[in-house]
CSV table of C-alpha atoms (C1' of nucleotides) in Angstrom, one decimal:
chain,number,residue,atom,x,y,z
A,1,MET,CA,-27.4,21.9,-22.7
A,2,ALA,CA,-27.1,19.1,-20.1
A,3,LYS,CA,-25.9,20.0,-16.6
A,4,PRO,CA,-22.3,18.7,-16.4
A,5,SER,CA,-22.2,15.7,-14.2
A,6,LYS,CA,-19.1,14.4,-12.6
A,7,GLU,CA,-20.5,11.0,-12.0
A,8,ASN,CA,-18.9,9.3,-14.9
A,9,THR,CA,-15.5,11.1,-14.8
A,10,PRO,CA,-12.9,8.6,-15.9
A,11,ILE,CA,-11.0,7.2,-13.0
A,12,THR,CA,-7.7,8.7,-14.3
A,13,GLU,CA,-9.0,12.2,-13.6
A,14,HIS,CA,-9.7,11.6,-9.9
A,15,LEU,CA,-7.3,13.2,-7.5
A,16,ALA,CA,-7.2,10.0,-5.4
A,17,TYR,CA,-6.2,8.0,-8.5
A,18,LEU,CA,-3.5,10.5,-9.6
A,19,LEU,CA,-2.0,10.5,-6.1
A,20,ALA,CA,-2.0,6.7,-6.0
A,21,GLN,CA,-0.4,6.4,-9.4
A,22,ALA,CA,2.3,9.0,-8.7
A,23,ASN,CA,3.0,7.5,-5.3
A,24,ARG,CA,3.3,4.1,-6.8
A,25,GLU,CA,5.7,5.2,-9.4
A,26,ILE,CA,8.0,7.3,-7.3
A,27,ASN,CA,8.0,4.6,-4.6
A,28,ARG,CA,8.9,2.0,-7.1
A,29,GLN,CA,11.9,4.0,-8.2
A,30,LEU,CA,13.0,4.6,-4.6
A,31,GLU,CA,12.6,0.9,-3.8
A,32,LEU,CA,14.8,0.0,-6.7
A,33,ARG,CA,17.6,2.2,-5.4
A,34,LEU,CA,17.4,1.1,-1.8
A,35,SER,CA,17.3,-2.5,-2.9
A,36,LYS,CA,21.0,-2.1,-3.5
A,37,GLU,CA,21.3,-2.3,0.2
A,38,GLY,CA,18.5,-4.7,0.6
A,39,VAL,CA,16.4,-2.4,2.7
A,40,PRO,CA,12.7,-1.6,2.2
A,41,VAL,CA,11.6,2.0,2.0
A,42,GLU,CA,9.8,1.8,5.4
A,43,GLN,CA,13.0,0.8,7.2
A,44,TRP,CA,14.9,3.7,5.7
A,45,ARG,CA,12.2,6.0,6.9
A,46,ILE,CA,12.5,4.6,10.4
A,47,LEU,CA,16.3,5.0,10.4
A,48,LYS,CA,15.9,8.5,9.2
A,49,VAL,CA,13.5,9.5,11.9
A,50,LEU,CA,15.7,7.9,14.6
A,51,SER,CA,18.8,9.4,13.3
A,52,ASP,CA,18.2,12.6,15.3
A,53,GLY,CA,19.6,10.5,18.1
A,54,ASN,CA,16.6,11.0,20.3
A,55,GLY,CA,14.4,8.2,21.6
A,56,HIS,CA,11.0,7.9,19.8
A,57,SER,CA,8.1,5.9,21.1
A,58,MET,CA,6.4,3.3,18.9
A,59,GLY,CA,3.3,5.4,18.5
A,60,GLU,CA,5.2,8.5,17.5
A,61,LEU,CA,7.2,6.4,15.0
A,62,ALA,CA,4.2,4.7,13.6
A,63,ASP,CA,2.7,8.1,12.8
A,64,ALA,CA,5.9,9.4,11.3
A,65,VAL,CA,6.6,6.5,9.0
A,66,LEU,CA,3.0,5.9,8.0
A,67,LEU,CA,2.6,2.4,9.4
A,68,ASN,CA,0.1,1.1,11.8
A,69,HIS,CA,1.2,-0.2,15.2
A,70,PRO,CA,1.3,-3.9,14.7
A,71,THR,CA,3.0,-3.7,11.4
A,72,LEU,CA,5.6,-1.4,12.9
A,73,THR,CA,6.2,-3.7,15.9
A,74,LYS,CA,7.0,-6.6,13.6
A,75,MET,CA,9.2,-4.5,11.3
A,76,ILE,CA,11.1,-3.2,14.4
A,77,ASP,CA,11.5,-6.8,15.6
A,78,ARG,CA,13.4,-7.6,12.4
A,79,MET,CA,15.5,-4.4,12.6
A,80,VAL,CA,16.4,-5.3,16.2
A,81,SER,CA,17.5,-8.7,15.0
A,82,ASP,CA,19.7,-6.9,12.4
A,83,THR,CA,21.0,-4.7,15.2
A,84,LEU,CA,20.0,-1.5,13.3
A,85,VAL,CA,17.9,-0.2,16.2
A,86,TYR,CA,17.2,-1.1,19.8
A,87,ARG,CA,14.5,-0.7,22.4
A,88,VAL,CA,14.7,1.0,25.8
A,89,GLN,CA,11.8,1.2,28.2
A,90,ASP,CA,10.8,4.8,28.8
A,91,PRO,CA,11.8,5.6,32.4
A,92,ASN,CA,9.1,8.3,32.6
A,93,ASP,CA,6.2,6.2,31.4
A,94,ARG,CA,6.7,2.5,31.5
A,95,ARG,CA,3.9,1.8,29.0
A,96,LYS,CA,6.1,3.3,26.4
A,97,VAL,CA,9.1,1.9,24.5
A,98,LEU,CA,11.7,4.3,23.2
A,99,MET,CA,13.5,3.4,20.0
A,100,PHE,CA,17.1,4.3,19.3
A,101,ILE,CA,19.3,3.9,16.2
A,102,SER,CA,22.5,1.9,16.6
A,103,ASP,CA,25.9,2.7,15.2
A,104,ARG,CA,25.4,0.1,12.5
A,105,GLY,CA,22.0,1.7,11.8
A,106,LYS,CA,23.7,5.1,11.4
A,107,VAL,CA,26.2,3.8,8.9
A,108,LEU,CA,23.5,2.1,6.9
A,109,CYS,CA,21.3,5.2,7.1
A,110,ARG,CA,24.0,7.4,5.5
A,111,LYS,CA,24.4,5.0,2.6
A,112,LEU,CA,20.6,5.0,2.1
A,113,ASN,CA,20.4,8.8,2.3
A,114,SER,CA,22.8,9.1,-0.6
A,115,LEU,CA,20.8,6.6,-2.7
A,116,ALA,CA,17.7,8.6,-1.9
A,117,VAL,CA,19.4,11.9,-2.8
A,118,ASP,CA,20.3,10.3,-6.2
A,119,GLN,CA,16.7,9.7,-6.8
A,120,GLU,CA,15.6,13.2,-5.9
A,121,GLU,CA,18.2,14.6,-8.2
A,122,HIS,CA,17.0,12.4,-11.0
A,123,ILE,CA,13.5,13.7,-10.5
A,124,LEU,CA,14.7,17.3,-10.5
A,125,GLU,CA,16.4,16.6,-13.8
A,126,SER,CA,13.6,15.0,-15.6
A,127,TYR,CA,10.7,16.9,-14.0
A,128,GLY,CA,12.3,20.3,-13.3
A,129,ASP,CA,13.2,22.4,-10.3
A,130,LYS,CA,10.2,24.6,-10.5
A,131,SER,CA,7.6,21.9,-10.9
A,132,THR,CA,9.1,19.8,-8.1
A,133,SER,CA,9.0,22.6,-5.5
A,134,GLU,CA,5.6,23.7,-6.6
A,135,LEU,CA,4.3,20.1,-6.3
A,136,LYS,CA,5.8,19.8,-2.8
A,137,ARG,CA,4.2,23.0,-1.8
A,138,LEU,CA,0.8,21.9,-3.0
A,139,LEU,CA,1.1,18.5,-1.4
A,140,GLU,CA,2.0,20.0,1.9
A,141,SER,CA,-1.0,22.3,1.8
A,142,LEU,CA,-3.3,19.4,0.8
A,143,ILE,CA,-2.1,17.4,3.8
A,144,ASP,CA,-2.6,20.4,6.0
A,145,SER,CA,-6.1,21.0,4.8
A,146,SER,CA,-7.0,17.4,5.5
A,147,ASN,CA,-6.7,17.7,9.2
B,1,MET,CA,29.8,28.6,4.8
B,2,ALA,CA,29.4,24.9,4.4
B,3,LYS,CA,28.2,23.4,1.1
B,4,PRO,CA,24.5,22.7,1.4
B,5,SER,CA,24.1,18.9,1.7
B,6,LYS,CA,20.8,17.2,1.1
B,7,GLU,CA,21.9,14.1,2.9
B,8,ASN,CA,20.2,14.9,6.1
B,9,THR,CA,17.0,16.5,4.8
B,10,PRO,CA,14.2,15.5,7.1
B,11,ILE,CA,12.0,12.8,5.7
B,12,THR,CA,9.0,15.1,5.6
B,13,GLU,CA,10.6,17.1,2.9
B,14,HIS,CA,11.2,14.3,0.5
B,15,LEU,CA,8.8,14.2,-2.5
B,16,ALA,CA,8.3,10.4,-2.0
B,17,TYR,CA,7.2,11.0,1.6
B,18,LEU,CA,4.8,13.8,0.8
B,19,LEU,CA,3.2,11.7,-1.9
B,20,ALA,CA,2.9,8.7,0.4
B,21,GLN,CA,1.3,10.9,3.1
B,22,ALA,CA,-1.1,12.7,0.8
B,23,ASN,CA,-2.1,9.4,-0.9
B,24,ARG,CA,-2.6,7.7,2.5
B,25,GLU,CA,-4.8,10.5,3.7
B,26,ILE,CA,-7.0,10.9,0.6
B,27,ASN,CA,-7.3,7.2,0.2
B,28,ARG,CA,-8.4,6.9,3.9
B,29,GLN,CA,-11.1,9.4,3.3
B,30,LEU,CA,-12.3,7.7,0.2
B,31,GLU,CA,-12.2,4.3,1.9
B,32,LEU,CA,-14.4,5.7,4.6
B,33,ARG,CA,-17.1,6.8,2.1
B,34,LEU,CA,-17.0,3.7,0.1
B,35,SER,CA,-17.3,1.6,3.2
B,36,LYS,CA,-20.9,2.7,3.3
B,37,GLU,CA,-21.4,0.1,0.5
B,38,GLY,CA,-18.8,-2.2,2.0
B,39,VAL,CA,-16.6,-2.0,-1.1
B,40,PRO,CA,-12.8,-1.5,-1.1
B,41,VAL,CA,-11.4,1.3,-3.3
B,42,GLU,CA,-9.8,-1.2,-5.7
B,43,GLN,CA,-13.1,-2.7,-6.5
B,44,TRP,CA,-14.6,0.6,-7.2
B,45,ARG,CA,-11.8,1.3,-9.6
B,46,ILE,CA,-12.3,-2.0,-11.3
B,47,LEU,CA,-16.1,-1.4,-11.7
B,48,LYS,CA,-15.4,2.1,-13.0
B,49,VAL,CA,-13.0,0.9,-15.7
B,50,LEU,CA,-15.3,-1.8,-16.7
B,51,SER,CA,-18.3,0.5,-16.8
B,52,ASP,CA,-17.5,1.5,-20.3
B,53,GLY,CA,-19.2,-1.7,-21.2
B,54,ASN,CA,-16.2,-3.1,-23.1
B,55,GLY,CA,-14.3,-6.2,-22.3
B,56,HIS,CA,-11.0,-5.6,-20.6
B,57,SER,CA,-8.2,-8.2,-20.3
B,58,MET,CA,-6.8,-9.0,-16.9
B,59,GLY,CA,-3.4,-7.4,-17.8
B,60,GLU,CA,-5.1,-4.2,-19.0
B,61,LEU,CA,-7.2,-4.1,-15.8
B,62,ALA,CA,-4.2,-4.7,-13.6
B,63,ASP,CA,-2.4,-1.8,-15.1
B,64,ALA,CA,-5.4,0.5,-14.9
B,65,VAL,CA,-6.3,-0.2,-11.3
B,66,LEU,CA,-2.7,-0.4,-10.0
B,67,LEU,CA,-2.7,-4.0,-8.8
B,68,ASN,CA,-0.4,-6.8,-9.8
B,69,HIS,CA,-1.8,-9.8,-11.6
B,70,PRO,CA,-2.2,-12.3,-8.9
B,71,THR,CA,-3.8,-9.8,-6.5
B,72,LEU,CA,-6.2,-8.8,-9.2
B,73,THR,CA,-7.1,-12.4,-10.1
B,74,LYS,CA,-8.0,-13.1,-6.5
B,75,MET,CA,-10.0,-9.8,-6.1
B,76,ILE,CA,-11.9,-10.6,-9.4
B,77,ASP,CA,-12.7,-14.1,-8.0
B,78,ARG,CA,-14.5,-12.4,-5.1
B,79,MET,CA,-16.3,-10.0,-7.4
B,80,VAL,CA,-17.4,-12.8,-9.6
B,81,SER,CA,-18.8,-14.6,-6.5
B,82,ASP,CA,-20.7,-11.4,-5.7
B,83,THR,CA,-21.9,-11.3,-9.4
B,84,LEU,CA,-20.5,-7.8,-9.9
B,85,VAL,CA,-18.4,-8.8,-12.9
B,86,TYR,CA,-18.0,-11.9,-15.1
B,87,ARG,CA,-15.3,-13.5,-17.2
B,88,VAL,CA,-15.4,-14.3,-20.9
B,89,GLN,CA,-12.7,-16.0,-22.9
B,90,ASP,CA,-11.3,-13.6,-25.5
B,91,PRO,CA,-12.4,-15.2,-28.9
B,92,ASN,CA,-9.5,-13.5,-30.7
B,93,ASP,CA,-6.7,-14.6,-28.3
B,94,ARG,CA,-7.6,-17.5,-26.1
B,95,ARG,CA,-4.8,-16.7,-23.7
B,96,LYS,CA,-6.8,-13.7,-22.6
B,97,VAL,CA,-9.8,-13.4,-20.4
B,98,LEU,CA,-12.1,-10.5,-20.9
B,99,MET,CA,-13.8,-9.0,-17.9
B,100,PHE,CA,-17.3,-7.4,-18.1
B,101,ILE,CA,-19.4,-5.6,-15.6
B,102,SER,CA,-22.8,-7.1,-14.7
B,103,ASP,CA,-26.1,-5.2,-14.3
B,104,ARG,CA,-25.7,-5.5,-10.5
B,105,GLY,CA,-22.2,-4.1,-10.9
B,106,LYS,CA,-23.5,-1.2,-12.8
B,107,VAL,CA,-26.0,-0.3,-10.1
B,108,LEU,CA,-23.4,-0.5,-7.4
B,109,CYS,CA,-20.9,1.5,-9.5
B,110,ARG,CA,-23.4,4.4,-9.8
B,111,LYS,CA,-23.8,4.5,-6.0
B,112,LEU,CA,-20.1,4.4,-5.5
B,113,ASN,CA,-19.5,7.1,-8.0
B,114,SER,CA,-21.7,9.5,-6.2
B,115,LEU,CA,-19.9,8.7,-2.9
B,116,ALA,CA,-16.7,9.5,-4.7
B,117,VAL,CA,-18.0,12.7,-6.1
B,118,ASP,CA,-19.0,13.7,-2.6
B,119,GLN,CA,-15.4,13.4,-1.6
B,120,GLU,CA,-14.0,15.3,-4.5
B,121,GLU,CA,-16.4,18.1,-3.7
B,122,HIS,CA,-15.3,18.1,-0.1
B,123,ILE,CA,-11.7,18.4,-1.2
B,124,LEU,CA,-12.6,21.3,-3.6
B,125,GLU,CA,-14.2,23.1,-0.7
B,126,SER,CA,-11.5,22.8,1.8
B,127,TYR,CA,-8.5,22.9,-0.5
B,128,GLY,CA,-9.8,25.2,-3.3
B,129,ASP,CA,-10.6,24.9,-6.9
B,130,LYS,CA,-7.4,26.4,-8.1
B,131,SER,CA,-5.0,24.3,-6.0
B,132,THR,CA,-6.9,21.2,-6.9
B,133,SER,CA,-6.6,21.6,-10.6
B,134,GLU,CA,-3.0,22.8,-10.4
B,135,LEU,CA,-2.1,19.8,-8.3
B,136,LYS,CA,-3.8,17.4,-10.7
B,137,ARG,CA,-1.9,19.0,-13.6
B,138,LEU,CA,1.5,18.6,-11.8
B,139,LEU,CA,0.8,15.0,-10.8
B,140,GLU,CA,-0.1,14.1,-14.4
B,141,SER,CA,3.1,15.7,-15.7
B,142,LEU,CA,5.1,13.9,-13.0
B,143,ILE,CA,3.7,10.6,-14.0
B,144,ASP,CA,4.4,11.4,-17.7
B,145,SER,CA,8.0,12.4,-17.0
B,146,SER,CA,8.5,9.1,-15.1
B,147,ASN,CA,8.0,6.9,-18.2
C,1,DC,C1',-6.1,4.7,48.8
C,2,DT,C1',-8.7,2.1,45.4
C,3,DT,C1',-10.9,1.2,41.4
C,4,DC,C1',-11.8,1.8,36.7
C,5,DA,C1',-11.2,3.9,32.3
C,6,DA,C1',-7.7,5.4,29.0
C,7,DT,C1',-3.1,4.8,26.9
C,8,DT,C1',0.6,2.2,25.0
C,9,DC,C1',2.5,-1.7,22.9
C,10,DT,C1',2.5,-6.6,21.6
C,11,DT,C1',0.5,-11.0,20.2
C,12,DG,C1',-2.1,-14.5,17.5
C,13,DA,C1',-5.5,-15.5,14.2
C,14,DA,C1',-7.6,-14.1,10.0
C,15,DT,C1',-6.8,-12.0,5.7
C,16,DA,C1',-4.3,-10.2,1.9
C,17,DT,C1',-0.3,-9.8,-1.0
C,18,DT,C1',3.6,-11.3,-3.4
C,19,DC,C1',6.9,-14.4,-5.6
C,20,DA,C1',7.9,-18.3,-8.2
C,21,DA,C1',6.2,-21.9,-10.8
C,22,DT,C1',2.7,-23.8,-14.0
C,23,DA,C1',-0.6,-24.2,-17.9
C,24,DT,C1',-2.3,-22.5,-22.0
C,25,DT,C1',-2.1,-20.1,-26.2
C,26,DT,C1',0.1,-17.4,-29.7
C,27,DC,C1',4.0,-15.8,-32.4
C,28,DC,C1',7.8,-16.3,-35.2
C,29,DA,C1',12.1,-17.9,-37.1
C,30,DA,C1',14.2,-21.6,-39.3
D,1,DT,C1',5.2,-26.8,-40.9
D,2,DT,C1',7.2,-27.0,-36.3
D,3,DG,C1',9.7,-26.1,-32.2
D,4,DG,C1',10.8,-23.0,-29.0
D,5,DA,C1',10.3,-18.3,-27.0
D,6,DA,C1',7.0,-14.8,-25.5
D,7,DA,C1',2.6,-13.5,-23.6
D,8,DT,C1',-1.3,-14.2,-20.6
D,9,DA,C1',-3.6,-15.7,-16.6
D,10,DT,C1',-3.9,-18.6,-12.5
D,11,DT,C1',-2.3,-21.3,-8.5
D,12,DG,C1',0.1,-22.5,-4.1
D,13,DA,C1',3.5,-21.5,-0.8
D,14,DA,C1',5.8,-17.9,1.6
D,15,DT,C1',5.4,-13.5,3.5
D,16,DA,C1',3.2,-9.4,5.2
D,17,DT,C1',-0.6,-6.8,7.0
D,18,DT,C1',-4.6,-6.1,9.6
D,19,DC,C1',-8.0,-6.8,13.1
D,20,DA,C1',-9.4,-7.9,17.6
D,21,DA,C1',-8.0,-9.1,22.0
D,22,DG,C1',-4.7,-8.9,25.8
D,23,DA,C1',-1.1,-7.3,29.2
D,24,DA,C1',1.0,-3.6,31.5
D,25,DT,C1',1.0,1.0,33.2
D,26,DT,C1',-0.8,5.5,34.1
D,27,DG,C1',-4.2,8.9,35.5
D,28,DA,C1',-7.9,10.5,37.9
D,29,DA,C1',-12.4,10.5,40.1
D,30,DG,C1',-14.7,9.1,44.1
DNA sequence: CTTCAATTCTTGAATATTCAATATTTCCAA
DNA sequence: TTGGAAATATTGAATATTCAAGAATTGAAG
């Protein structure tokens, strides 16, 4: 009996591939909902992070919304033009810029949240309560174990 | 007691966000390994799909490797320049192009496979056998339930 | 103090991706 | 048959992302 080799495992069985595929699909669905308000997923994430009302530096934001710095800077430029967020120089460390959400941003964020909740509920229905929370748990622990 | 509302759930608890985060992290690690051979993850996927020796049309490939058509076309152009793959017009349907892997592509693919296996083994170690297979199972079923 | 390395953010050029339009071939209904 | 709609792949322009470099500020060692 030959020693089992993983070297020609089909791509569809790799964890990296399954994650990419699931992410792509769920993201596509979310995009579809949020497009009702003409907002890309990343902007919703930004608004959501800022909606705690506190100032967040660009670096902090970039980490939180999974974008690298230059991409975030350019996206924020657009959102500032749309008056969804605004910049304030950090008084304690003038290298930093603190981002805040505007009133207009808050209103938009609420609409987007409810569209996103719709999606989560749709997933819960078709995929099941139990599977969803179990999947979330496993993903969190995978992320933890990767640091 | 207020009715529990999901509308201000932190972003980190959304399934879409957890998937994006996990995908980003695992993909980053894989990228790092494959960069030893200077090959992007998508090219490895392409080689892997083609390494069954059969011809695959561009549409089929695009689905399999999670790229849209124009992006794939341009990536394939590069891989043809590198003589990793080659195009053949499908004799049965001349709208289609069949992609094949070259000998050079096969050699490279074997090296890449073993780098990828390294990663999967690293995940198994730090994350555990049980969690990994359970996560894979749940991801597969999520993908299924999304179609 | 002063100098120099580290941190933070932005910019511009290079690169990659996407959208819409095009070309080719096949399919099918009239 | 044939004429038009559908399927397949590519192209080019518009857009977005990334990489490397730069500007400003802080921190800290000498």
